[in-house]
Short mmCIF file of C-alpha atoms and ligand atoms in Angstrom, two decimals:
data_model
loop_
_atom_site.label_atom_id
_atom_site.label_comp_id
_atom_site.label_asym_id
_atom_site.label_seq_id
_atom_site.Cartn_x
_atom_site.Cartn_y
_atom_site.Cartn_z
CA MET A 16 -16.57 -22.76 -5.58
CA ALA A 17 -14.35 -19.62 -5.02
CA ALA A 18 -13.78 -17.50 -8.38
CA ALA A 19 -10.62 -18.80 -10.29
CA GLY A 20 -7.31 -16.46 -9.41
CA LYS A 21 -4.44 -17.06 -12.11
CA GLY A 22 -1.21 -18.55 -10.97
CA SER A 23 2.04 -17.51 -11.93
CA ASN A 24 2.80 -20.33 -13.95
CA GLY A 25 -0.82 -19.59 -15.79
CA LEU A 26 -2.97 -22.13 -14.04
CA PRO A 27 -6.38 -20.71 -13.51
CA ILE A 28 -7.15 -22.49 -10.14
CA SER A 29 -8.38 -20.68 -6.71
CA PRO A 30 -6.94 -21.66 -3.26
CA ASP A 31 -10.04 -23.08 -2.15
CA ASP A 32 -10.61 -25.27 -5.54
CA ALA A 33 -6.85 -26.37 -5.40
CA GLU A 34 -7.46 -27.65 -1.44
CA ALA A 35 -10.87 -29.16 -2.40
CA PHE A 36 -8.92 -30.78 -5.59
CA ILE A 37 -6.18 -32.38 -3.30
CA ARG A 38 -8.58 -33.46 -0.44
CA ALA A 39 -10.56 -35.65 -3.12
CA ARG A 40 -7.71 -36.90 -5.15
CA ALA A 41 -4.60 -37.40 -3.05
CA HIS A 42 -4.32 -39.68 0.27
CA VAL A 43 -2.57 -39.30 3.32
CA ASP A 44 0.98 -40.85 3.16
CA THR A 45 4.52 -40.91 4.47
CA PRO A 46 7.73 -40.65 2.09
CA PRO A 47 10.13 -43.76 2.63
CA LEU A 48 13.13 -41.47 3.83
CA THR A 49 11.05 -39.01 6.22
CA PRO A 50 8.22 -41.57 8.05
CA GLU A 51 7.80 -38.64 10.36
CA ILE A 52 6.24 -36.32 7.72
CA ARG A 53 2.72 -36.72 6.72
CA LEU A 54 1.51 -35.36 3.36
CA ARG A 55 -1.09 -35.46 0.95
CA LEU A 56 0.33 -37.96 -2.29
CA GLY A 57 -1.37 -38.93 -5.25
CA GLY A 58 -0.84 -41.09 -8.70
CA PRO A 59 -0.50 -42.35 -10.78
CA VAL A 60 0.69 -39.68 -12.30
CA THR A 61 -0.70 -40.03 -15.97
CA GLU A 62 -4.38 -40.33 -14.19
CA LEU A 63 -4.10 -37.45 -11.89
CA TRP A 64 -2.93 -35.30 -14.98
CA GLU A 65 -5.46 -35.83 -16.63
CA ALA A 66 -7.84 -35.78 -13.72
CA THR A 67 -6.45 -32.41 -13.21
CA GLU A 68 -7.08 -31.01 -16.93
CA ALA A 69 -10.46 -32.24 -16.92
CA VAL A 70 -11.87 -30.71 -13.89
CA PHE A 71 -9.97 -27.35 -14.38
CA GLY A 72 -10.60 -27.19 -18.05
CA LEU A 73 -6.77 -27.23 -18.72
CA HIS A 74 -4.90 -28.17 -21.80
CA ASN A 75 -0.87 -28.51 -21.66
CA SER A 76 -0.80 -27.98 -18.07
CA PRO A 77 2.63 -29.09 -16.32
CA PRO A 78 2.49 -32.24 -14.81
CA PRO A 79 1.11 -32.60 -10.96
CA TYR A 80 4.30 -32.63 -9.58
CA TRP A 81 2.87 -31.32 -6.41
CA ALA A 82 1.58 -34.97 -5.89
CA PHE A 83 4.97 -36.70 -5.23
CA ALA A 84 7.76 -36.20 -2.55
CA TRP A 85 10.61 -36.07 -5.13
CA PRO A 86 13.76 -38.23 -4.27
CA GLY A 87 15.45 -34.27 -4.06
CA GLY A 88 13.08 -33.25 -1.83
CA GLN A 89 13.09 -35.86 0.35
CA ALA A 90 16.96 -36.07 0.84
CA LEU A 91 16.96 -32.54 1.95
CA ALA A 92 14.09 -33.21 4.38
CA ARG A 93 16.03 -36.14 5.70
CA HIS A 94 19.31 -33.72 6.13
CA VAL A 95 17.65 -31.28 7.81
CA LEU A 96 15.93 -33.57 10.36
CA ASP A 97 19.22 -35.82 10.99
CA HIS A 98 21.16 -31.99 11.28
CA PRO A 99 18.38 -29.40 13.02
CA GLU A 100 21.07 -26.94 13.56
CA ILE A 101 21.19 -25.89 9.69
CA VAL A 102 17.85 -24.42 10.11
CA ARG A 103 17.15 -23.91 13.81
CA GLY A 104 16.30 -20.18 15.17
CA ARG A 105 17.02 -19.35 11.25
CA ARG A 106 14.47 -18.01 8.55
CA VAL A 107 14.21 -20.69 5.86
CA LEU A 108 13.18 -20.70 2.08
CA ASP A 109 11.87 -23.73 0.49
CA PHE A 110 12.13 -22.92 -3.09
CA ALA A 111 9.68 -24.92 -5.56
CA CYS A 112 8.21 -26.53 -2.55
CA GLY A 113 5.96 -29.17 -4.54
CA CYS A 114 3.95 -30.99 -1.76
CA GLY A 115 6.22 -29.14 1.04
CA VAL A 116 7.96 -32.11 2.23
CA SER A 117 11.19 -29.72 2.93
CA ALA A 118 9.04 -26.95 4.51
CA VAL A 119 7.68 -29.23 6.59
CA ALA A 120 11.04 -30.87 7.97
CA ALA A 121 12.59 -27.52 8.35
CA ALA A 122 9.63 -26.46 10.37
CA LEU A 123 9.69 -29.66 12.54
CA ALA A 124 13.73 -29.02 13.23
CA GLY A 125 13.00 -25.78 14.91
CA ALA A 126 13.00 -23.19 12.02
CA GLU A 127 12.22 -19.62 13.13
CA SER A 128 9.64 -19.21 10.43
CA VAL A 129 9.48 -21.33 6.87
CA VAL A 130 8.44 -19.64 3.81
CA ALA A 131 7.63 -21.84 0.97
CA VAL A 132 7.57 -20.91 -2.58
CA GLU A 133 5.70 -22.35 -5.86
CA ILE A 134 4.23 -21.56 -9.24
CA ASP A 135 1.66 -24.13 -9.21
CA PRO A 136 -1.38 -22.95 -7.10
CA LEU A 137 -2.02 -27.15 -6.46
CA ALA A 138 1.46 -27.14 -4.97
CA ILE A 139 0.69 -24.26 -2.71
CA ALA A 140 -2.64 -25.85 -1.45
CA ALA A 141 -0.53 -29.04 -0.91
CA THR A 142 1.81 -27.29 1.39
CA ARG A 143 -0.73 -25.93 3.20
CA LEU A 144 -2.65 -29.14 3.65
CA ALA A 145 1.25 -30.31 4.79
CA ALA A 146 1.68 -27.57 7.60
CA GLU A 147 -1.82 -28.76 8.97
CA LEU A 148 -1.45 -32.21 8.50
CA ASN A 149 2.10 -32.12 10.55
CA ASN A 150 1.21 -28.97 13.19
CA VAL A 151 3.63 -26.62 11.83
CA THR A 152 3.36 -23.41 10.89
CA ILE A 153 4.58 -22.58 6.51
CA ASP A 154 3.90 -19.09 4.96
CA ALA A 155 3.10 -20.91 1.13
CA ARG A 156 2.94 -18.10 -1.13
CA LEU A 157 2.39 -18.45 -5.10
CA ALA A 158 5.01 -16.56 -6.39
CA ASP A 159 8.14 -16.49 -8.63
CA VAL A 160 10.53 -14.90 -6.31
CA VAL A 161 13.61 -15.94 -9.01
CA GLY A 162 15.87 -12.75 -8.95
CA GLU A 163 14.48 -11.49 -5.78
CA ALA A 164 17.15 -10.33 -3.23
CA MET A 165 15.16 -12.27 -0.11
CA ALA A 166 17.07 -10.43 2.51
CA GLU A 167 14.80 -12.01 4.82
CA ILE A 168 15.70 -15.37 4.46
CA ASP A 169 18.79 -16.94 6.17
CA VAL A 170 19.01 -20.61 4.67
CA VAL A 171 17.27 -21.92 1.27
CA LEU A 172 16.54 -25.45 0.55
CA ALA A 173 15.56 -26.13 -2.97
CA GLY A 174 14.50 -30.00 -3.92
CA ASP A 175 14.87 -31.73 -7.28
CA ILE A 176 14.94 -28.60 -9.55
CA CYS A 177 17.76 -29.43 -12.29
CA TYR A 178 15.07 -31.48 -14.41
CA GLU A 179 14.39 -28.36 -17.16
CA ARG A 180 17.74 -26.42 -18.83
CA PRO A 181 16.19 -22.85 -19.18
CA MET A 182 14.42 -23.16 -15.34
CA THR A 183 17.73 -24.48 -13.79
CA GLU A 184 20.14 -22.28 -15.51
CA ARG A 185 17.70 -18.91 -14.62
CA VAL A 186 17.23 -20.55 -11.05
CA LEU A 187 20.76 -21.73 -10.35
CA ALA A 188 22.38 -18.07 -11.14
CA TRP A 189 20.02 -16.79 -8.33
CA LEU A 190 20.43 -18.99 -5.81
CA ARG A 191 24.69 -18.77 -6.54
CA ARG A 192 23.93 -14.70 -5.77
CA LEU A 193 22.06 -15.76 -2.68
CA ALA A 194 25.01 -18.16 -1.56
CA ALA A 195 27.48 -15.40 -2.61
CA ARG A 196 26.02 -13.06 -0.07
CA GLY A 197 26.16 -15.77 2.58
CA CYS A 198 22.99 -17.33 2.63
CA PRO A 199 23.43 -20.97 2.93
CA VAL A 200 21.87 -22.82 -0.21
CA LEU A 201 21.05 -26.63 -0.50
CA LEU A 202 20.02 -28.67 -3.36
CA GLY A 203 18.78 -32.00 -3.06
CA ASP A 204 19.11 -33.78 -6.38
CA PRO A 205 19.14 -37.42 -7.64
CA GLY A 206 21.35 -37.02 -10.71
CA ARG A 207 19.22 -34.53 -12.76
CA ALA A 208 20.59 -33.79 -16.35
CA TYR A 209 21.09 -30.38 -15.32
CA LEU A 210 22.73 -30.05 -11.94
CA PRO A 211 26.02 -28.54 -12.40
CA ARG A 212 29.12 -31.31 -12.45
CA GLU A 213 31.57 -28.90 -10.81
CA GLY A 214 31.73 -26.63 -7.56
CA LEU A 215 29.13 -27.89 -5.43
CA GLU A 216 30.00 -29.34 -1.75
CA LYS A 217 28.50 -32.98 -1.23
CA LEU A 218 27.14 -32.85 2.66
CA ALA A 219 24.98 -36.48 2.30
CA VAL A 220 23.84 -39.38 0.00
CA HIS A 221 21.08 -40.91 0.37
CA THR A 222 19.23 -44.02 -1.27
CA VAL A 223 15.63 -43.18 -2.07
CA PRO A 224 13.06 -45.47 -2.90
CA THR A 225 11.22 -44.44 -6.32
CA THR A 226 8.39 -45.86 -8.15
CA LEU A 227 8.66 -47.01 -12.17
CA ASP A 228 5.55 -44.32 -12.63
CA LEU A 229 7.65 -41.40 -12.02
CA GLU A 230 11.35 -42.75 -12.68
CA ASP A 231 13.40 -45.19 -14.83
CA ARG A 232 14.35 -47.03 -11.92
CA THR A 233 13.13 -48.19 -8.23
CA GLU A 234 15.88 -46.22 -6.40
CA ARG A 235 17.54 -43.21 -6.78
CA ILE A 236 20.78 -42.48 -5.02
CA THR A 237 20.25 -38.78 -4.26
CA SER A 238 22.68 -36.20 -2.81
CA VAL A 239 22.38 -33.30 -0.55
CA TRP A 240 25.00 -30.30 -2.08
CA ARG A 241 25.56 -26.85 -1.15
CA LEU A 242 26.41 -23.99 -3.33
CA PRO A 243 29.88 -22.30 -2.78
CA GLY A 244 29.47 -19.25 -0.60
C1 SAM B 10 10.29 -31.90 -9.37
S1 SAM B 10 9.25 -30.94 -8.54
C2 SAM B 10 10.21 -30.36 -6.77
C3 SAM B 10 9.05 -30.53 -5.56
C4 SAM B 10 9.65 -30.41 -4.34
N1 SAM B 10 10.99 -29.77 -4.10
C5 SAM B 10 10.19 -32.03 -4.10
O1 SAM B 10 11.24 -32.03 -4.27
O2 SAM B 10 9.28 -32.65 -3.59
C6 SAM B 10 9.69 -29.13 -9.03
C7 SAM B 10 8.81 -27.88 -8.81
O3 SAM B 10 9.65 -26.75 -8.94
C8 SAM B 10 8.69 -25.90 -9.42
N2 SAM B 10 8.95 -24.70 -10.09
C9 SAM B 10 9.37 -24.68 -11.01
N3 SAM B 10 9.50 -23.64 -11.50
C10 SAM B 10 9.55 -22.67 -10.21
C11 SAM B 10 9.93 -21.22 -9.87
N4 SAM B 10 10.33 -20.28 -10.67
N5 SAM B 10 9.46 -21.02 -8.79
C12 SAM B 10 9.12 -22.02 -7.89
N6 SAM B 10 8.80 -23.24 -8.01
C13 SAM B 10 9.09 -23.59 -9.48
C14 SAM B 10 7.39 -26.57 -10.10
O4 SAM B 10 5.92 -26.08 -10.20
C15 SAM B 10 7.47 -28.08 -9.40
O5 SAM B 10 6.11 -28.39 -8.19
#
C-alpha cells in the first residue's frame, strides 16, 4: 500500500489505496441515462460509507458521492452526448466530477481535453478508472479550484452541486464569473434546494431513474441549465 496523502477535503487516502478500494467495493455498471458509459459504481450508500470509514480509519467523513452517477451528472452527460458540438474541440472542465460520468461524456463527444476536479481522493480514483473503462483520456486532479481564473478552460460542466447552501453559494459565485468572461457553464440539476430559481437558461429536461437508497423517489426530473454569460 502506498503512503497516505491528504486530499483537499481532509481524507487521508492515497491514490493507490483509493483505487484498490474502488476495485474491491464497486462494480462496473452503466447509468440508466447513459448506457454507453461504463463506470465503477457502488452501494448501498450506508454500507459503503461505513466500509470507507472502517478501511481508512475515518470519522465523520463525507458520503461516498463518488459511487453514484447523480441525476445532475447523468443529465449533463446525456446532453453532451446528444449535442457533441458543445464540447467538440474544446477544453472542458468537469467540476466536482464524482464518478466521472460527465467527464467521460465530454471525452467521448470529442472534447480536445478534459480536466476533472474533485476534493475527494476516491472520486479522483473513480474518475481515472472510468477513463480507463471507456478508453478516453481525462486529467483527473484532486484540487479545490473554486476562485481560480481557469483561463485554459473553454466549457465547464457541473453536475448536481446545489445540495448544500455554503458550497453552492461559493461555487456559483465563481461559476458566474467564468460564464461572464464568455466560458459556457452548464449545470445538471434535479431540483436541489439551492439551485437559483431565476436567471438560468433551461437547455433540456430528462427523467432520471433513481433509487430510494439515495433519493426520496424513484425518478427525478432533471434539467440542464446554462448560466447567463
Ligand atoms: C452529488 S456529487 C455529484 C458528482 C457528479 N458531478 C455527478 O453528478 O455524479 C457532488 C460532488 O461535489 C464534490 N465537491 C464538493 N465541493 C467541491 C469542490 N470545492 N471542488 C470539487 N468538488 C467538490 C463532492 O466531493 C461530491 O463528489
